[in-house]
């Protein structure tokens, strides 16, 4: 039941409001349809990055046998690097236009052309450099994630945001999962054929063509007669605060910049640790458990599938969980503490040492696969081996902790910023995540190969503990910052559960509801 209050100054009633005060049933349906299109867009951008990961090395090797794995690293890093550089710019552009349609459509055009060029690399000279350029431009197109997140914040009410952010995070994770699976599905094409006598269509180029088709579908979904922008956060803030204009509502919900930057740094650390395990997984198991390449790929595939199921279930239960417990506490103990456990679990504790793989020499048969920890890594001879059980516990803790952390950081971040346009800030948050995807593989190649598991997991455990402790000290300030974005929102929620609405108030609401909506619609910039 709604509760009404008057601020005594503006003449506008402020308080808990009915859904009908904000939108009609048709507008509600349009708003949620537009949000689901954002889910698909985020899924596609993740798919665009992951779908080539398992095929990029053999494709590069086929096009240019002289290109080494170091150059492959540049190709993989080009995507997140471009996304990091362009996310704040695209976010600013979306804010400036006051609409996300044009920036996303242009980004999708870049996405389609870049993936088409990736599939046509056989036809050009110096294909490795064109591959690098095409992946860089795919990264530029993925900068639209910043304005997708911004729109998600603008198109959801405060009480809806945790659920919406958890679903969009699930869409991103599904994109990362489905991508390599699609690459595996098209391996039957092998060398493939030439469409129309000239267009390559094989197991590597097919992934690019899939992205082209999905990109076109995404563009169609963004056409004006299908995608209707329905921001509601500013309208909700205006009605709750009694403000006459959107700018006035902003002033009443000034963000706490310390907490905002805390969320950005925490997001960087969280994604960095996730990317670290994702990057290190296969080579770590081969070193520690003396698995062959085929065994490592097989068992890691199974483990990734199990971890994905854990992650999907976690994303679904985040919303109900945060209705029972404070979001900031769930972030600390459900997100960061589990990630700490995941890192600490991988620290070697036993007395068994890994199998040492001898250096290759000409007397060994070419078909003989050398397994174990390379003797070129000196730490293998002095550091105990990790057990399979340790690795599994660490992986499961990460599969649960990461979804909780990444979802709630984005949720709290959007709530702290309030109803104002969030494009630039979401660009900074996205850029922080991209930077971690660039630096993660560098950290792996340097720290792990030179210093081993103690240093790798010891440093990352400490890296996770520091923000967890900091979040504990600023919990009260975080809660205050969240409350301030919607004046009286928390107090009114509790009041609404306790106080009945008298008939006079009900009559007043029935008579003024329609005029209140019209007044807000006149003052707000949609």
XYZ file of C-alpha atoms in Angstrom:
526
model
C 0.000 0.000 0.000
C 1.376 3.455 -0.827
C 2.229 6.165 1.682
C 2.132 9.828 0.731
C 4.047 12.735 2.207
C 4.315 16.391 1.345
C 7.670 18.168 1.551
C 5.979 21.458 2.415
C 7.920 23.458 -0.155
C 7.513 22.233 -3.684
C 3.851 21.347 -3.548
C 4.608 17.926 -4.993
C 3.655 14.887 -2.959
C 6.679 12.799 -2.104
C 6.715 9.237 -0.881
C 6.192 5.664 -1.902
C 4.409 5.537 -5.220
C 2.297 3.085 -7.147
C 3.548 1.546 -10.386
C 0.754 3.411 -12.157
C 2.338 6.685 -11.052
C 5.420 5.847 -13.130
C 4.145 4.061 -16.223
C 1.232 2.407 -17.934
C 1.056 -1.340 -18.488
C 2.071 -0.858 -22.135
C 5.076 1.278 -21.138
C 6.070 -1.361 -18.584
C 6.041 -4.047 -21.270
C 8.035 -1.858 -23.674
C 10.563 -1.070 -20.946
C 11.214 -4.685 -20.077
C 11.378 -5.694 -23.729
C 14.073 -3.039 -24.245
C 15.949 -4.359 -21.202
C 15.891 -7.874 -22.647
C 17.334 -6.526 -25.897
C 20.192 -5.149 -23.776
C 20.662 -8.655 -22.371
C 21.030 -9.980 -25.910
C 23.448 -7.192 -26.860
C 25.659 -7.923 -23.851
C 25.518 -11.645 -24.666
C 26.599 -10.927 -28.248
C 29.536 -8.725 -27.206
C 30.824 -11.467 -24.893
C 30.290 -14.029 -27.644
C 32.266 -11.850 -30.072
C 35.274 -12.056 -27.763
C 35.077 -15.716 -26.731
C 33.983 -17.431 -29.948
C 37.458 -17.160 -31.522
C 39.571 -17.856 -28.416
C 40.052 -21.575 -28.999
C 40.456 -21.186 -32.781
C 42.597 -18.069 -33.027
C 45.936 -19.884 -32.662
C 45.365 -22.640 -35.268
C 43.745 -20.055 -37.596
C 46.727 -17.721 -37.223
C 49.125 -20.615 -37.711
C 47.264 -21.669 -40.864
C 47.333 -18.137 -42.316
C 50.925 -17.356 -41.314
C 53.016 -20.275 -39.978
C 55.750 -17.803 -39.035
C 53.539 -15.934 -36.566
C 54.430 -17.048 -33.041
C 52.440 -17.404 -29.853
C 53.678 -14.008 -28.733
C 51.860 -12.398 -31.657
C 48.793 -14.486 -30.794
C 48.904 -12.836 -27.362
C 48.712 -9.438 -29.050
C 45.720 -10.598 -31.095
C 43.851 -11.782 -27.976
C 44.746 -8.637 -25.995
C 43.670 -6.296 -28.833
C 39.978 -6.785 -28.023
C 39.992 -5.798 -24.323
C 42.564 -3.053 -24.997
C 40.296 -1.363 -27.562
C 37.270 -1.812 -25.313
C 39.144 -0.216 -22.410
C 40.198 2.799 -24.490
C 36.816 3.471 -26.099
C 34.345 2.608 -23.303
C 34.488 6.029 -21.555
C 34.244 7.785 -24.936
C 31.180 5.792 -26.016
C 29.639 6.333 -22.579
C 30.158 10.101 -22.897
C 28.646 10.029 -26.395
C 25.538 8.240 -25.129
C 25.142 10.800 -22.334
C 25.539 13.668 -24.789
C 22.915 12.321 -27.206
C 20.476 11.388 -24.456
C 19.809 8.161 -26.362
C 21.637 4.859 -26.753
C 20.140 3.751 -30.073
C 22.588 5.464 -32.481
C 25.816 4.579 -30.569
C 24.793 0.921 -30.287
C 23.750 0.666 -33.948
C 27.052 2.197 -35.106
C 28.971 -0.136 -32.785
C 27.084 -3.088 -34.280
C 28.027 -1.959 -37.803
C 31.677 -1.997 -36.677
C 31.100 -5.423 -35.083
C 29.635 -6.856 -38.297
C 32.353 -5.449 -40.587
C 35.166 -6.510 -38.216
C 33.910 -10.087 -37.973
C 33.397 -10.262 -41.729
C 36.996 -9.120 -42.237
C 38.145 -11.804 -39.756
C 36.427 -14.432 -41.899
C 38.007 -13.087 -45.115
C 41.633 -13.070 -43.922
C 42.604 -15.770 -46.432
C 42.064 -13.267 -49.227
C 44.489 -10.569 -48.041
C 48.262 -10.126 -47.842
C 49.910 -10.022 -44.381
C 46.848 -11.692 -42.758
C 48.282 -11.673 -39.231
C 48.255 -7.873 -39.113
C 44.718 -7.734 -40.510
C 43.698 -10.252 -37.852
C 45.122 -7.946 -35.191
C 43.252 -4.964 -36.666
C 39.972 -6.864 -36.969
C 40.107 -8.001 -33.334
C 40.937 -4.444 -32.237
C 37.815 -3.152 -33.989
C 35.693 -5.910 -32.463
C 36.930 -4.532 -29.138
C 35.868 -1.011 -30.167
C 32.375 -2.318 -30.927
C 32.243 -3.974 -27.492
C 32.634 -0.537 -25.888
C 28.844 -0.307 -26.236
C 28.696 -2.413 -23.049
C 29.201 0.858 -21.145
C 25.989 2.413 -22.489
C 24.108 -0.887 -22.205
C 24.895 -0.868 -18.485
C 24.018 2.821 -18.313
C 20.635 2.196 -19.938
C 20.005 -0.743 -17.625
C 20.460 1.597 -14.657
C 18.212 4.247 -16.220
C 15.472 1.777 -17.227
C 15.083 0.011 -13.881
C 13.612 1.069 -10.579
C 15.832 0.748 -7.519
C 14.039 -2.397 -6.345
C 14.439 -4.025 -9.791
C 18.096 -3.266 -10.328
C 19.744 -6.177 -8.510
C 17.671 -8.692 -10.494
C 18.309 -6.895 -13.798
C 22.063 -6.609 -13.246
C 22.294 -10.273 -12.217
C 20.497 -11.277 -15.424
C 22.730 -9.130 -17.640
C 25.780 -10.579 -15.899
C 24.377 -14.038 -16.585
C 23.987 -13.066 -20.256
C 27.658 -12.062 -20.378
C 28.792 -15.305 -18.740
C 26.668 -17.323 -21.152
C 28.368 -15.474 -24.011
C 31.766 -16.558 -22.700
C 30.542 -20.143 -22.308
C 28.686 -20.502 -25.618
C 31.499 -18.978 -27.717
C 34.036 -21.827 -27.434
C 31.180 -24.330 -27.748
C 30.147 -22.856 -31.105
C 33.754 -23.049 -32.295
C 33.771 -26.736 -31.335
C 30.462 -27.332 -33.161
C 31.821 -26.089 -36.514
C 35.052 -28.106 -36.408
C 33.410 -30.664 -38.723
C 33.780 -28.100 -41.525
C 37.579 -28.425 -41.368
C 38.957 -26.752 -44.515
C 35.411 -26.097 -45.653
C 34.484 -24.638 -49.006
C 34.238 -21.394 -50.949
C 30.820 -19.776 -51.036
C 30.024 -18.259 -54.438
C 33.464 -19.458 -55.496
C 35.387 -16.880 -53.444
C 34.127 -16.466 -49.846
C 35.937 -18.757 -47.337
C 33.655 -20.843 -45.128
C 35.607 -23.225 -42.913
C 35.918 -24.137 -39.241
C 37.650 -20.821 -38.460
C 35.831 -18.327 -40.676
C 32.414 -19.801 -39.749
C 32.650 -18.243 -36.268
C 33.065 -14.801 -37.795
C 30.058 -15.336 -40.059
C 27.984 -16.409 -37.030
C 28.797 -13.086 -35.384
C 27.835 -11.260 -38.587
C 24.384 -12.892 -38.637
C 23.766 -12.289 -34.921
C 24.954 -8.690 -35.283
C 22.392 -8.092 -38.041
C 19.658 -9.614 -35.822
C 20.728 -7.294 -32.995
C 20.538 -4.260 -35.318
C 17.000 -5.196 -36.380
C 15.965 -5.455 -32.714
C 17.173 -1.862 -32.187
C 14.941 -0.374 -34.887
C 12.546 2.315 -33.590
C 9.370 0.264 -34.053
C 10.869 -2.560 -31.944
C 13.204 -0.969 -29.396
C 11.582 1.854 -27.394
C 13.750 3.589 -24.775
C 11.868 3.817 -21.496
C 14.080 5.330 -18.758
C 12.349 5.306 -15.392
C 15.019 5.820 -12.702
C 14.988 9.638 -12.934
C 11.171 9.689 -12.948
C 11.142 7.510 -9.816
C 13.673 9.771 -8.083
C 11.649 12.890 -8.961
C 8.423 11.498 -7.534
C 10.118 10.146 -4.408
C 11.952 13.396 -3.678
C 9.242 15.792 -4.792
C 11.687 17.450 -7.221
C 10.272 19.469 -10.125
C 13.051 18.659 -12.621
C 15.520 15.885 -13.359
C 18.445 18.151 -12.435
C 16.854 18.874 -9.062
C 16.530 15.136 -8.422
C 20.239 14.749 -9.256
C 21.177 17.368 -6.665
C 19.253 15.490 -4.002
C 21.172 12.296 -4.827
C 24.777 13.456 -5.017
C 26.993 10.360 -5.385
C 29.705 9.419 -2.922
C 32.784 9.489 -5.155
C 34.966 7.580 -2.665
C 32.533 4.660 -2.733
C 32.162 4.939 -6.512
C 35.937 4.617 -7.014
C 36.014 1.824 -4.413
C 33.600 -0.100 -6.627
C 35.740 0.514 -9.737
C 38.954 -0.686 -8.050
C 37.135 -3.673 -6.513
C 35.761 -4.576 -9.940
C 39.266 -4.469 -11.434
C 40.652 -6.761 -8.709
C 37.739 -9.196 -8.950
C 37.896 -9.550 -12.748
C 41.709 -9.751 -12.644
C 41.525 -12.770 -10.331
C 38.869 -14.454 -12.458
C 40.824 -13.912 -15.685
C 43.945 -15.209 -13.957
C 42.343 -18.591 -13.238
C 40.708 -18.688 -16.680
C 44.064 -18.028 -18.369
C 46.174 -20.242 -16.112
C 43.839 -23.228 -15.785
C 45.044 -25.537 -18.562
C 48.789 -24.951 -18.187
C 48.532 -25.129 -14.374
C 46.879 -28.556 -14.440
C 49.433 -29.838 -16.948
C 52.279 -28.689 -14.686
C 50.800 -29.785 -11.361
C 49.039 -33.034 -12.267
C 51.213 -34.200 -15.206
C 48.177 -34.271 -17.474
C 48.658 -34.541 -21.206
C 47.293 -31.828 -23.495
C 44.240 -33.919 -24.367
C 43.592 -34.762 -20.701
C 43.930 -31.126 -19.676
C 41.510 -29.969 -22.377
C 39.042 -32.743 -21.516
C 39.051 -32.301 -17.737
C 39.130 -28.510 -17.862
C 36.171 -28.654 -20.257
C 34.242 -30.746 -17.745
C 35.252 -28.470 -14.880
C 34.299 -25.333 -16.818
C 30.889 -26.852 -17.538
C 30.347 -27.662 -13.862
C 31.569 -24.189 -12.881
C 29.204 -22.627 -15.399
C 26.246 -24.430 -13.838
C 27.270 -23.170 -10.400
C 27.588 -19.639 -11.816
C 24.171 -19.751 -13.535
C 22.432 -20.915 -10.351
C 24.276 -18.233 -8.372
C 23.148 -15.461 -10.727
C 19.543 -16.580 -10.326
C 19.597 -16.646 -6.506
C 21.398 -13.312 -6.025
C 18.142 -11.324 -6.190
C 16.280 -13.361 -3.543
C 19.427 -13.503 -1.401
C 19.732 -9.701 -1.343
C 16.112 -9.364 -0.240
C 16.987 -11.261 2.942
C 20.470 -9.849 3.587
C 22.124 -6.472 3.111
C 23.711 -6.177 -0.356
C 27.012 -4.858 0.978
C 27.353 -7.810 3.364
C 26.529 -10.286 0.598
C 29.230 -8.615 -1.531
C 31.832 -8.927 1.227
C 31.136 -12.441 2.461
C 29.461 -14.036 -0.530
C 31.692 -12.434 -3.149
C 35.109 -11.429 -1.858
C 35.438 -13.957 0.981
C 34.683 -16.849 -1.391
C 37.221 -15.463 -3.881
C 39.800 -15.324 -1.047
C 39.015 -18.967 -0.224
C 39.355 -19.821 -3.908
C 42.836 -18.282 -4.104
C 44.066 -19.592 -0.734
C 42.817 -23.127 -1.519
C 45.282 -23.321 -4.409
C 48.323 -22.684 -2.198
C 50.486 -25.866 -2.054
C 50.279 -27.447 1.426
C 51.478 -31.046 0.973
C 54.869 -32.737 0.790
C 54.485 -34.306 -2.678
C 56.358 -32.591 -5.481
C 55.186 -32.350 -9.095
C 56.517 -34.627 -11.813
C 59.408 -32.877 -13.524
C 59.236 -32.889 -17.308
C 62.704 -33.403 -18.808
C 64.009 -31.007 -21.417
C 63.345 -32.127 -24.958
C 66.261 -33.646 -26.845
C 66.691 -35.162 -30.261
C 66.706 -38.717 -28.904
C 63.038 -38.412 -27.962
C 60.461 -39.560 -30.469
C 58.444 -36.793 -32.105
C 55.184 -38.456 -31.147
C 56.152 -38.713 -27.472
C 54.380 -36.103 -25.357
C 56.357 -34.768 -22.411
C 54.199 -34.276 -19.316
C 54.857 -32.632 -15.976
C 56.287 -29.368 -14.690
C 59.038 -28.130 -17.063
C 62.502 -28.297 -15.516
C 63.120 -24.825 -16.975
C 60.809 -23.569 -14.199
C 63.188 -23.887 -11.253
C 60.457 -23.537 -8.647
C 58.974 -26.902 -9.751
C 61.859 -28.658 -7.980
C 61.336 -26.928 -4.619
C 57.588 -26.221 -4.427
C 55.100 -28.955 -3.394
C 52.447 -29.925 -5.911
C 48.847 -28.830 -5.647
C 46.285 -31.623 -5.278
C 43.326 -32.103 -7.607
C 40.998 -31.626 -4.608
C 42.577 -28.243 -3.821
C 42.164 -27.093 -7.390
C 38.527 -28.219 -7.487
C 37.668 -26.419 -4.216
C 39.371 -23.267 -5.441
C 37.550 -23.429 -8.774
C 34.092 -23.965 -7.234
C 34.623 -21.139 -4.715
C 35.528 -18.869 -7.629
C 32.552 -20.046 -9.709
C 30.216 -18.965 -6.880
C 32.070 -15.925 -5.525
C 32.758 -14.224 -8.852
C 29.108 -13.962 -10.023
C 28.060 -12.562 -6.645
C 30.899 -10.042 -6.597
C 30.633 -8.816 -10.178
C 26.820 -8.480 -10.003
C 26.669 -6.617 -6.706
C 29.534 -4.277 -7.559
C 27.656 -3.196 -10.696
C 24.364 -2.960 -8.786
C 25.757 -0.896 -5.923
C 27.739 1.250 -8.355
C 24.625 2.133 -10.375
C 22.619 2.862 -7.206
C 25.348 5.146 -5.846
C 25.384 7.178 -9.074
C 21.637 7.687 -8.817
C 19.263 8.746 -11.611
C 21.827 10.846 -13.518
C 23.145 9.634 -16.928
C 25.785 7.016 -16.137
C 27.474 6.507 -19.513
C 30.912 7.895 -18.607
C 31.000 6.219 -15.195
C 29.911 2.882 -16.651
C 32.630 3.397 -19.263
C 35.191 3.712 -16.472
C 33.877 0.569 -14.788
C 33.970 -1.343 -18.082
C 37.463 0.009 -18.789
C 38.666 -1.273 -15.408
C 37.403 -4.752 -16.259
C 39.097 -4.597 -19.668
C 42.390 -3.486 -18.123
C 42.332 -6.548 -15.882
C 41.816 -8.762 -18.961
C 44.893 -7.173 -20.538
C 47.116 -7.397 -17.447
C 45.971 -10.852 -16.269
C 47.810 -12.868 -18.965
C 50.925 -10.712 -18.469
C 50.867 -11.474 -14.741
C 50.518 -15.190 -15.486
C 53.370 -15.277 -17.968
C 55.730 -13.429 -15.644
C 54.930 -14.322 -12.016
C 53.762 -17.919 -12.456
C 56.459 -19.086 -14.867
C 59.272 -17.407 -12.889
C 58.171 -17.708 -9.265
C 55.536 -20.457 -9.130
C 52.355 -21.190 -7.241
C 53.325 -19.746 -3.829
C 53.881 -16.290 -5.277
C 51.006 -16.459 -7.753
C 48.298 -17.509 -5.312
C 49.873 -15.776 -2.322
C 49.843 -12.415 -4.112
C 46.311 -12.871 -5.453
C 45.019 -13.954 -2.006
C 46.416 -10.760 -0.465
C 45.046 -8.805 -3.431
C 41.542 -10.086 -2.592
C 41.858 -9.636 1.195
C 42.734 -5.923 0.959
C 39.493 -4.773 -0.751
C 37.447 -7.107 1.469
C 38.845 -5.422 4.585
C 38.371 -1.971 3.040
C 34.745 -2.783 2.197
C 34.211 -3.812 5.828
C 35.378 -0.398 7.062
C 33.248 1.576 4.589
C 30.073 -0.542 4.910
C 28.124 2.162 6.750
C 29.185 4.755 4.226
C 28.180 2.443 1.359
C 24.731 1.919 2.871
C 24.316 5.666 3.320
C 25.417 6.285 -0.270
C 22.875 3.758 -1.570
C 20.095 5.262 0.547
C 20.868 8.782 -0.624
C 20.190 8.037 -4.302
C 16.460 7.742 -3.541
C 15.522 10.166 -0.748
C 13.456 8.486 1.966
C 13.289 5.274 -0.110
C 14.370 2.900 2.646
C 12.384 4.651 5.389
C 9.281 4.740 3.232
C 9.604 1.072 2.328
C 9.463 0.110 5.975
C 6.685 2.637 6.658
C 4.645 1.289 3.751
C 4.648 -2.156 5.358
C 3.408 -0.806 8.686
C 1.060 2.110 7.993
C -2.344 1.674 6.406
C -3.517 4.258 3.932
C -6.519 6.301 5.064
C -9.373 6.796 2.702
C -8.750 10.545 2.261
C -5.235 9.854 1.082
C -6.526 7.184 -1.245
C -8.971 9.593 -2.763
C -6.269 12.226 -3.159
C -3.975 9.710 -4.881
C -6.701 8.554 -7.237
C -7.422 12.110 -8.224
C -3.829 13.273 -8.580
C -2.116 10.174 -9.961
C -2.685 11.003 -13.595
C -1.708 14.671 -13.231
C 1.424 13.652 -11.306
C 2.542 11.422 -14.167
C 1.866 14.134 -16.721
C 3.807 16.681 -14.676
C 6.814 14.398 -14.375
C 6.741 13.524 -18.064
C 6.821 17.204 -18.946
C 9.831 17.918 -16.754
C 11.976 14.849 -17.377
C 14.314 14.506 -20.359
C 13.566 11.086 -21.900
